[in-house]
């Protein structure tokens, strides 16, 4: 049955369930009385929706609170065990896989190093499959109980009708890799469990906006600083976030060769891979036989010795130059998008941390136009090294919200809103 604006009764019920679930998820526990003004629904609609969600096992009681002279009001919350998601971070040094309950509490994790194989497609696909099997086994969870799997990858992700998500990762040697199709082949996941693949900087940004240092900001940039650099832009026009290939902004004409093949990209000066290469070229003592994270730790210890010894002048000079390049790159983002907040995450950004950030901030503000520079704050992200996996797990979670807390509907003629609709409808508080 259709209602006046073209939406069916089924659509309205789903929207009402979504509204109640999201308010309980982000602002709960709440009473039925509080859910009315929080969702804009009538008391009768709230009672009906809550009854449905309790019957489905999605909502449970969470104590009570005194009312003004009346009976105590029962508090409600989303039931953590009513759904599970997997988040995957295809990172520079490892593939990290984490299993979460519905409230994004970690239940199990697997970390599979890339070592010298780097981004060989077969290795990445095998690591993702093995990691999913490992976390499901550790939690003794059947694959059918998953709401979905979210995967953050480097590169541009194109969603195609015939091959699913296709990854264009020029810097890692991936040319239109049909990652979703490859994962589905011989997968332990049933076809009913959806798979969501997106750019890693975007999943990082979404995690910080929902649960981290981006909460409350309507216009923000979240920067991923790892082997390379990337960014996620969140504005009122693109509230679900948009990946920005910021690392391939040209900062020096006829400059260093970037791993994408071009000359003078920001990533050729500011990514951890190039930072360590420049230290080595200048005569720095880069530890041999170690991964980038270990080598960067050694570089930081050399530049900022904890025992009061004299710093390594080469390491210190390269880090200071890198801070200026990063700051100059951020100034372009400030001038272009005028964000109110910039957050720096990624394993290298977190490793460099508060010791490095003041110099980056100083250079960014000095290169940017005065007016937008006066309105922006530049800080570290707050979710730590798991931010990309948390953001990846948000993809199936948002799809679940968009469906009103129901699993994928087999009826193809009544598709629910896409997962990015739920991302857009979520207002960080």
Tab-separated table of C-alpha atoms in Angstrom:
chain	number	residue	atom	x	y	z
A	1	UNK	CA	0.000	0.000	0.000
A	2	UNK	CA	1.382	3.421	-0.984
A	3	UNK	CA	1.014	6.550	1.130
A	4	UNK	CA	0.667	10.090	-0.143
A	5	UNK	CA	4.363	10.806	-0.832
A	6	UNK	CA	4.886	7.576	-2.763
A	7	UNK	CA	6.442	5.629	0.085
A	8	UNK	CA	4.816	2.351	1.063
A	9	UNK	CA	3.705	1.388	4.561
A	10	UNK	CA	6.655	-0.989	4.542
A	11	UNK	CA	8.990	1.932	3.830
A	12	UNK	CA	7.543	3.910	6.731
A	13	UNK	CA	7.881	1.005	9.142
A	14	UNK	CA	11.481	0.514	8.096
A	15	UNK	CA	12.206	4.239	8.501
A	16	UNK	CA	10.632	4.241	11.970
A	17	UNK	CA	12.679	1.211	13.026
A	18	UNK	CA	15.818	2.892	11.681
A	19	UNK	CA	15.085	6.096	13.601
A	20	UNK	CA	14.573	4.268	16.917
A	21	UNK	CA	17.582	1.976	16.441
A	22	UNK	CA	19.936	4.834	15.596
A	23	UNK	CA	18.839	6.983	18.544
A	24	UNK	CA	19.241	4.078	20.953
A	25	UNK	CA	22.592	3.191	19.385
A	26	UNK	CA	24.161	6.629	19.555
A	27	UNK	CA	22.335	8.229	22.487
A	28	UNK	CA	21.001	5.322	24.557
A	29	UNK	CA	20.014	3.953	26.922
A	30	UNK	CA	16.763	5.892	26.539
A	31	UNK	CA	13.210	5.421	27.785
A	32	UNK	CA	10.203	5.178	25.496
A	33	UNK	CA	9.223	8.637	26.722
A	34	UNK	CA	12.579	10.080	25.611
A	35	UNK	CA	12.472	8.311	22.244
A	36	UNK	CA	9.429	10.307	21.138
A	37	UNK	CA	11.071	13.751	20.922
A	38	UNK	CA	14.413	12.192	19.932
A	39	UNK	CA	12.920	10.546	16.838
A	40	UNK	CA	9.915	12.780	16.114
A	41	UNK	CA	7.569	9.772	16.340
A	42	UNK	CA	4.318	9.638	18.281
A	43	UNK	CA	4.191	7.715	21.552
A	44	UNK	CA	2.040	5.055	19.863
A	45	UNK	CA	4.533	4.625	17.024
A	46	UNK	CA	7.425	4.411	19.491
A	47	UNK	CA	5.622	1.705	21.495
A	48	UNK	CA	4.889	-0.333	18.355
A	49	UNK	CA	8.420	-0.033	16.989
A	50	UNK	CA	10.032	-0.867	20.337
A	51	UNK	CA	7.785	-3.910	20.690
A	52	UNK	CA	8.898	-5.113	17.234
A	53	UNK	CA	12.577	-4.538	17.981
A	54	UNK	CA	12.342	-6.299	21.356
A	55	UNK	CA	10.563	-9.234	19.703
A	56	UNK	CA	13.371	-9.391	17.095
A	57	UNK	CA	15.993	-9.451	19.877
A	58	UNK	CA	17.553	-6.174	18.732
A	59	UNK	CA	16.581	-4.088	21.763
A	60	UNK	CA	16.699	-5.025	25.443
A	61	UNK	CA	15.975	-3.440	28.802
A	62	UNK	CA	18.829	-1.650	30.559
A	63	UNK	CA	17.479	-0.739	33.984
A	64	UNK	CA	15.095	2.043	34.908
A	65	UNK	CA	15.076	5.701	35.871
A	66	UNK	CA	12.755	7.635	38.176
A	67	UNK	CA	10.102	9.806	36.563
A	68	UNK	CA	8.526	12.978	37.910
A	69	UNK	CA	6.081	11.551	40.428
A	70	UNK	CA	5.090	8.564	38.319
A	71	UNK	CA	6.228	4.995	37.819
A	72	UNK	CA	9.911	4.456	37.005
A	73	UNK	CA	10.629	4.489	33.271
A	74	UNK	CA	12.303	1.469	31.707
A	75	UNK	CA	15.509	2.250	29.834
A	76	UNK	CA	16.210	0.550	26.515
A	77	UNK	CA	19.420	-0.156	24.607
A	78	UNK	CA	20.569	-1.981	21.502
A	79	UNK	CA	21.385	-5.595	22.371
A	80	UNK	CA	25.129	-6.072	21.687
A	81	UNK	CA	24.862	-9.765	20.790
A	82	UNK	CA	22.062	-9.241	18.256
A	83	UNK	CA	24.458	-8.713	15.348
A	84	UNK	CA	28.090	-9.151	14.330
A	85	UNK	CA	30.285	-7.448	11.728
A	86	UNK	CA	33.808	-7.966	10.440
A	87	UNK	CA	36.109	-5.079	9.575
A	88	UNK	CA	39.235	-5.567	7.446
A	89	UNK	CA	42.138	-3.150	7.009
A	90	UNK	CA	44.355	-3.907	4.017
A	91	UNK	CA	47.298	-1.934	5.347
A	92	UNK	CA	50.869	-1.347	4.252
A	93	UNK	CA	52.533	-3.925	6.504
A	94	UNK	CA	49.695	-6.285	7.410
A	95	UNK	CA	46.094	-7.259	6.841
A	96	UNK	CA	44.143	-6.724	10.056
A	97	UNK	CA	40.784	-8.493	10.513
A	98	UNK	CA	38.520	-7.825	13.497
A	99	UNK	CA	35.169	-9.270	14.553
A	100	UNK	CA	32.786	-6.934	16.402
A	101	UNK	CA	29.421	-7.234	18.080
A	102	UNK	CA	26.642	-4.802	17.203
A	103	UNK	CA	28.022	-2.120	19.550
A	104	UNK	CA	31.473	-2.411	17.906
A	105	UNK	CA	33.074	-4.147	20.862
A	106	UNK	CA	35.952	-6.248	19.544
A	107	UNK	CA	35.437	-10.003	19.975
A	108	UNK	CA	38.387	-11.408	18.027
A	109	UNK	CA	41.213	-10.262	15.752
A	110	UNK	CA	43.759	-11.650	13.330
A	111	UNK	CA	46.851	-9.898	11.981
A	112	UNK	CA	48.552	-11.336	8.930
A	113	UNK	CA	51.878	-9.728	7.920
A	114	UNK	CA	52.584	-8.910	4.292
A	115	UNK	CA	56.366	-9.174	4.668
A	116	UNK	CA	58.055	-9.090	1.266
A	117	UNK	CA	54.974	-10.104	-0.731
A	118	UNK	CA	53.507	-6.638	-0.367
A	119	UNK	CA	50.334	-6.198	-2.417
A	120	UNK	CA	50.240	-9.315	-4.555
A	121	UNK	CA	46.539	-9.816	-5.196
A	122	UNK	CA	46.550	-13.545	-4.404
A	123	UNK	CA	48.300	-12.918	-1.084
A	124	UNK	CA	45.839	-10.203	-0.036
A	125	UNK	CA	42.813	-12.316	-0.971
A	126	UNK	CA	44.212	-15.322	0.910
A	127	UNK	CA	44.995	-13.180	3.980
A	128	UNK	CA	41.465	-11.748	4.066
A	129	UNK	CA	39.903	-15.205	3.751
A	130	UNK	CA	42.233	-16.681	6.390
A	131	UNK	CA	41.643	-13.769	8.772
A	132	UNK	CA	37.864	-14.065	8.465
A	133	UNK	CA	38.039	-17.811	9.160
A	134	UNK	CA	40.331	-17.211	12.147
A	135	UNK	CA	38.152	-14.623	13.893
A	136	UNK	CA	34.953	-16.605	13.281
A	137	UNK	CA	36.640	-19.693	14.688
A	138	UNK	CA	37.954	-17.847	17.728
A	139	UNK	CA	34.463	-16.548	18.536
A	140	UNK	CA	32.742	-19.813	17.518
A	141	UNK	CA	30.433	-17.826	15.293
A	142	UNK	CA	28.745	-19.268	12.212
A	143	UNK	CA	29.328	-17.174	9.046
A	144	UNK	CA	25.554	-16.966	8.496
A	145	UNK	CA	25.211	-14.826	11.645
A	146	UNK	CA	27.261	-11.982	10.188
A	147	UNK	CA	25.543	-8.784	9.126
A	148	UNK	CA	28.359	-8.243	6.656
A	149	UNK	CA	32.063	-7.739	6.056
A	150	UNK	CA	33.589	-4.298	5.442
A	151	UNK	CA	37.022	-3.911	3.846
A	152	UNK	CA	39.196	-0.802	3.654
A	153	UNK	CA	41.717	-0.826	0.782
A	154	UNK	CA	44.227	1.591	-0.745
A	155	UNK	CA	43.171	3.087	-4.066
A	156	UNK	CA	40.000	4.117	-5.854
A	157	UNK	CA	37.031	1.748	-5.507
A	158	UNK	CA	34.552	1.443	-8.367
A	159	UNK	CA	31.272	-0.399	-7.817
A	160	UNK	CA	30.222	-2.260	-10.957
A	161	UNK	CA	26.996	-4.205	-11.641
A	162	UNK	CA	28.740	-7.295	-12.988
A	163	UNK	CA	31.954	-7.648	-10.944
A	164	UNK	CA	31.058	-5.862	-7.720
A	165	UNK	CA	33.761	-3.702	-6.151
A	166	UNK	CA	36.784	-3.142	-8.420
A	167	UNK	CA	39.943	-1.549	-6.984
A	168	UNK	CA	42.160	0.815	-8.979
A	169	UNK	CA	45.320	1.006	-6.877
A	170	UNK	CA	47.993	2.558	-9.053
A	171	UNK	CA	50.501	2.958	-6.200
A	172	UNK	CA	50.288	-0.737	-5.276
A	173	UNK	CA	50.205	-2.129	-8.804
A	174	UNK	CA	46.489	-2.965	-8.859
A	175	UNK	CA	44.839	-2.245	-12.199
A	176	UNK	CA	41.063	-2.799	-11.994
A	177	UNK	CA	41.318	-5.714	-9.562
A	178	UNK	CA	37.838	-7.318	-9.097
A	179	UNK	CA	38.434	-7.811	-5.369
A	180	UNK	CA	34.839	-8.595	-4.444
A	181	UNK	CA	34.537	-11.297	-7.116
A	182	UNK	CA	37.848	-12.828	-6.073
A	183	UNK	CA	36.789	-12.944	-2.426
A	184	UNK	CA	33.445	-14.506	-3.304
A	185	UNK	CA	35.122	-17.332	-5.228
A	186	UNK	CA	35.588	-20.285	-2.850
A	187	UNK	CA	34.608	-18.081	0.087
A	188	UNK	CA	33.380	-19.491	3.379
A	189	UNK	CA	30.832	-16.657	3.478
A	190	UNK	CA	27.354	-17.458	2.141
A	191	UNK	CA	25.944	-15.214	-0.580
A	192	UNK	CA	23.461	-13.803	1.951
A	193	UNK	CA	26.296	-12.058	3.847
A	194	UNK	CA	27.025	-8.754	2.078
A	195	UNK	CA	30.558	-7.520	1.420
A	196	UNK	CA	31.360	-3.787	1.388
A	197	UNK	CA	34.672	-2.526	-0.010
A	198	UNK	CA	35.792	1.092	0.206
A	199	UNK	CA	38.887	3.288	0.320
A	200	UNK	CA	40.795	2.947	3.612
A	201	UNK	CA	41.051	6.701	4.161
A	202	UNK	CA	37.289	6.921	3.877
A	203	UNK	CA	36.682	4.153	6.410
A	204	UNK	CA	39.165	5.861	8.758
A	205	UNK	CA	37.300	9.129	8.311
A	206	UNK	CA	33.918	7.550	8.944
A	207	UNK	CA	35.145	5.923	12.164
A	208	UNK	CA	36.528	9.205	13.512
A	209	UNK	CA	33.334	11.064	12.570
A	210	UNK	CA	31.018	8.522	14.225
A	211	UNK	CA	33.023	7.557	17.298
A	212	UNK	CA	36.253	9.548	17.479
A	213	UNK	CA	37.654	13.055	17.427
A	214	UNK	CA	35.378	14.103	14.550
A	215	UNK	CA	32.133	13.862	16.530
A	216	UNK	CA	30.190	17.110	16.342
A	217	UNK	CA	32.009	18.462	13.282
A	218	UNK	CA	29.964	19.053	10.143
A	219	UNK	CA	32.944	19.977	7.950
A	220	UNK	CA	36.106	17.966	8.531
A	221	UNK	CA	39.077	16.304	6.870
A	222	UNK	CA	40.564	13.088	8.212
A	223	UNK	CA	44.088	12.403	6.980
A	224	UNK	CA	45.575	8.912	6.733
A	225	UNK	CA	49.362	9.057	7.099
A	226	UNK	CA	50.951	5.661	6.523
A	227	UNK	CA	53.387	4.448	3.855
A	228	UNK	CA	51.558	6.933	1.678
A	229	UNK	CA	49.045	9.628	2.499
A	230	UNK	CA	45.341	10.044	1.764
A	231	UNK	CA	42.364	11.948	3.116
A	232	UNK	CA	38.620	11.743	3.626
A	233	UNK	CA	36.491	14.866	3.193
A	234	UNK	CA	33.246	15.238	5.159
A	235	UNK	CA	31.088	18.297	4.429
A	236	UNK	CA	27.345	19.050	4.525
A	237	UNK	CA	27.289	18.191	0.803
A	238	UNK	CA	29.125	14.868	1.219
A	239	UNK	CA	28.209	13.834	4.765
A	240	UNK	CA	28.980	10.178	4.093
A	241	UNK	CA	32.578	11.167	3.327
A	242	UNK	CA	34.548	11.156	0.105
A	243	UNK	CA	38.036	9.766	-0.373
A	244	UNK	CA	40.480	12.386	-1.675
A	245	UNK	CA	43.682	11.309	-3.459
A	246	UNK	CA	45.519	14.019	-1.579
A	247	UNK	CA	48.845	12.180	-1.660
A	248	UNK	CA	49.064	12.753	-5.416
A	249	UNK	CA	48.765	16.502	-5.259
A	250	UNK	CA	51.856	17.934	-6.976
A	251	UNK	CA	53.985	19.842	-4.465
A	252	UNK	CA	57.200	20.138	-6.472
A	253	UNK	CA	57.590	20.435	-10.242
A	254	UNK	CA	60.053	17.839	-11.577
A	255	UNK	CA	60.467	16.574	-8.029
A	256	UNK	CA	60.997	13.095	-6.613
A	257	UNK	CA	59.458	10.132	-8.375
A	258	UNK	CA	56.316	8.972	-6.558
A	259	UNK	CA	55.390	5.301	-6.380
A	260	UNK	CA	52.407	6.155	-8.620
A	261	UNK	CA	54.960	7.008	-11.352
A	262	UNK	CA	54.468	10.780	-11.412
A	263	UNK	CA	56.994	13.404	-10.313
A	264	UNK	CA	56.669	15.690	-7.314
A	265	UNK	CA	53.633	14.168	-5.529
A	266	UNK	CA	53.121	14.973	-1.859
A	267	UNK	CA	53.396	11.244	-1.126
A	268	UNK	CA	56.926	11.229	-2.548
A	269	UNK	CA	57.946	13.547	0.316
A	270	UNK	CA	55.456	12.966	3.128
A	271	UNK	CA	54.655	9.234	3.171
A	272	UNK	CA	56.567	7.014	5.604
A	273	UNK	CA	58.073	5.015	2.720
A	274	UNK	CA	59.595	8.128	1.149
A	275	UNK	CA	60.527	9.572	4.548
A	276	UNK	CA	62.653	6.504	5.326
A	277	UNK	CA	64.098	6.491	1.782
A	278	UNK	CA	65.219	10.121	2.159
A	279	UNK	CA	66.815	9.342	5.538
A	280	UNK	CA	68.714	6.473	3.921
A	281	UNK	CA	69.797	8.631	0.944
A	282	UNK	CA	71.146	11.273	3.304
A	283	UNK	CA	73.300	8.710	5.097
A	284	UNK	CA	70.903	7.776	7.895
A	285	UNK	CA	71.325	4.464	9.701
A	286	UNK	CA	68.068	2.793	8.651
A	287	UNK	CA	67.805	-0.656	10.331
A	288	UNK	CA	68.101	-3.419	7.761
A	289	UNK	CA	65.676	-6.327	7.502
A	290	UNK	CA	62.856	-4.549	9.333
A	291	UNK	CA	59.402	-3.392	8.314
A	292	UNK	CA	58.476	0.273	7.918
A	293	UNK	CA	56.917	0.592	11.369
A	294	UNK	CA	60.067	-0.680	13.095
A	295	UNK	CA	62.302	1.497	10.913
A	296	UNK	CA	60.214	4.600	11.632
A	297	UNK	CA	60.412	3.881	15.368
A	298	UNK	CA	64.210	3.776	15.037
A	299	UNK	CA	64.209	7.049	13.114
A	300	UNK	CA	62.128	8.768	15.787
A	301	UNK	CA	64.432	7.454	18.512
A	302	UNK	CA	67.413	8.822	16.580
A	303	UNK	CA	65.841	12.234	16.024
A	304	UNK	CA	64.375	12.572	19.529
A	305	UNK	CA	66.585	10.476	21.870
A	306	UNK	CA	64.997	9.816	25.253
A	307	UNK	CA	68.295	9.532	27.155
A	308	UNK	CA	69.367	13.132	26.638
A	309	UNK	CA	71.885	12.241	23.910
A	310	UNK	CA	72.427	14.495	20.923
A	311	UNK	CA	69.845	13.915	18.184
A	312	UNK	CA	70.801	12.455	14.829
A	313	UNK	CA	70.943	15.644	12.713
A	314	UNK	CA	70.066	13.814	9.484
A	315	UNK	CA	66.971	12.112	10.939
A	316	UNK	CA	65.874	15.369	12.561
A	317	UNK	CA	66.327	17.361	9.345
A	318	UNK	CA	64.333	14.857	7.267
A	319	UNK	CA	61.493	14.832	9.808
A	320	UNK	CA	61.400	18.627	9.921
A	321	UNK	CA	61.297	18.811	6.126
A	322	UNK	CA	58.520	16.199	6.073
A	323	UNK	CA	56.519	18.258	8.582
A	324	UNK	CA	56.770	21.245	6.254
A	325	UNK	CA	55.621	19.245	3.228
A	326	UNK	CA	52.693	17.830	5.185
A	327	UNK	CA	51.817	21.284	6.467
A	328	UNK	CA	51.930	22.723	2.965
A	329	UNK	CA	49.697	19.899	1.741
A	330	UNK	CA	47.229	20.562	4.556
A	331	UNK	CA	47.193	24.263	3.683
A	332	UNK	CA	45.878	23.354	0.223
A	333	UNK	CA	43.064	21.370	1.841
A	334	UNK	CA	42.313	24.296	4.164
A	335	UNK	CA	42.147	26.757	1.266
A	336	UNK	CA	40.061	24.428	-0.916
A	337	UNK	CA	37.537	23.094	1.603
A	338	UNK	CA	37.734	25.439	4.632
A	339	UNK	CA	37.212	22.634	7.194
A	340	UNK	CA	36.535	23.339	10.836
A	341	UNK	CA	38.592	20.312	11.872
A	342	UNK	CA	41.508	18.289	10.486
A	343	UNK	CA	42.402	14.964	12.126
A	344	UNK	CA	45.571	12.989	11.443
A	345	UNK	CA	45.513	9.205	11.746
A	346	UNK	CA	47.142	6.181	10.159
A	347	UNK	CA	49.930	4.155	11.723
A	348	UNK	CA	52.704	6.626	10.809
A	349	UNK	CA	50.666	9.644	11.912
A	350	UNK	CA	49.981	8.017	15.273
A	351	UNK	CA	53.617	6.928	15.644
A	352	UNK	CA	54.916	10.442	14.953
A	353	UNK	CA	52.138	11.736	17.152
A	354	UNK	CA	52.245	14.769	19.399
A	355	UNK	CA	55.999	15.222	18.879
A	356	UNK	CA	55.506	15.854	15.169
A	357	UNK	CA	52.092	17.518	15.046
A	358	UNK	CA	53.000	21.023	16.337
A	359	UNK	CA	55.426	21.544	13.450
A	360	UNK	CA	52.864	20.264	10.923
A	361	UNK	CA	50.241	22.572	12.387
A	362	UNK	CA	52.569	25.575	12.336
A	363	UNK	CA	53.469	25.099	8.681
A	364	UNK	CA	49.850	24.431	7.637
A	365	UNK	CA	48.595	27.632	9.213
A	366	UNK	CA	51.473	29.704	7.844
A	367	UNK	CA	50.875	28.555	4.245
A	368	UNK	CA	47.062	28.763	4.340
A	369	UNK	CA	44.914	31.845	3.835
A	370	UNK	CA	44.368	33.689	7.115
A	371	UNK	CA	40.573	33.483	7.255
A	372	UNK	CA	40.108	29.685	6.853
A	373	UNK	CA	43.310	29.070	8.843
A	374	UNK	CA	41.840	30.998	11.762
A	375	UNK	CA	38.840	28.681	11.937
A	376	UNK	CA	40.459	25.244	11.688
A	377	UNK	CA	41.853	22.998	14.402
A	378	UNK	CA	44.442	20.310	13.563
A	379	UNK	CA	44.621	17.356	15.943
A	380	UNK	CA	45.395	13.638	16.085
A	381	UNK	CA	42.626	11.110	15.585
A	382	UNK	CA	41.487	9.413	18.778
A	383	UNK	CA	40.702	5.838	17.703
A	384	UNK	CA	44.250	4.537	17.387
A	385	UNK	CA	45.527	1.887	14.979
A	386	UNK	CA	42.167	0.087	14.749
A	387	UNK	CA	40.342	3.064	13.215
A	388	UNK	CA	40.293	1.651	9.671
A	389	UNK	CA	38.877	-1.715	10.791
A	390	UNK	CA	36.252	0.041	12.933
A	391	UNK	CA	35.338	2.234	9.959
A	392	UNK	CA	35.165	-0.794	7.691
A	393	UNK	CA	32.814	-2.540	10.138
A	394	UNK	CA	30.603	0.571	10.078
A	395	UNK	CA	29.757	-0.183	6.417
A	396	UNK	CA	27.649	-3.306	7.154
A	397	UNK	CA	26.377	-1.663	10.354
A	398	UNK	CA	25.073	1.337	8.390
A	399	UNK	CA	23.440	-1.014	5.881
A	400	UNK	CA	21.775	-2.820	8.777
A	401	UNK	CA	20.415	0.502	10.071
A	402	UNK	CA	19.184	1.442	6.590
A	403	UNK	CA	17.197	-1.804	6.505
A	404	UNK	CA	15.531	-0.976	9.812
A	405	UNK	CA	17.486	-3.672	11.623
A	406	UNK	CA	16.611	-6.431	9.192
A	407	UNK	CA	18.953	-8.670	7.288
A	408	UNK	CA	19.156	-8.405	3.473
A	409	UNK	CA	15.730	-8.777	1.904
A	410	UNK	CA	15.467	-11.486	-0.772
A	411	UNK	CA	12.813	-9.404	-2.563
A	412	UNK	CA	14.777	-7.542	-5.301
A	413	UNK	CA	11.811	-5.338	-6.143
A	414	UNK	CA	11.910	-3.543	-2.807
A	415	UNK	CA	15.559	-2.669	-2.192
A	416	UNK	CA	16.336	-0.729	1.008
A	417	UNK	CA	18.387	2.457	1.077
A	418	UNK	CA	22.045	1.880	0.260
A	419	UNK	CA	24.511	1.767	3.151
A	420	UNK	CA	25.806	5.259	2.368
A	421	UNK	CA	22.291	6.640	2.950
A	422	UNK	CA	22.532	5.601	6.581
A	423	UNK	CA	26.003	7.140	6.785
A	424	UNK	CA	24.615	10.392	5.438
A	425	UNK	CA	21.608	10.386	7.774
A	426	UNK	CA	23.757	9.950	10.858
A	427	UNK	CA	24.399	13.354	12.487
A	428	UNK	CA	27.522	13.230	14.724
A	429	UNK	CA	26.906	14.674	18.168
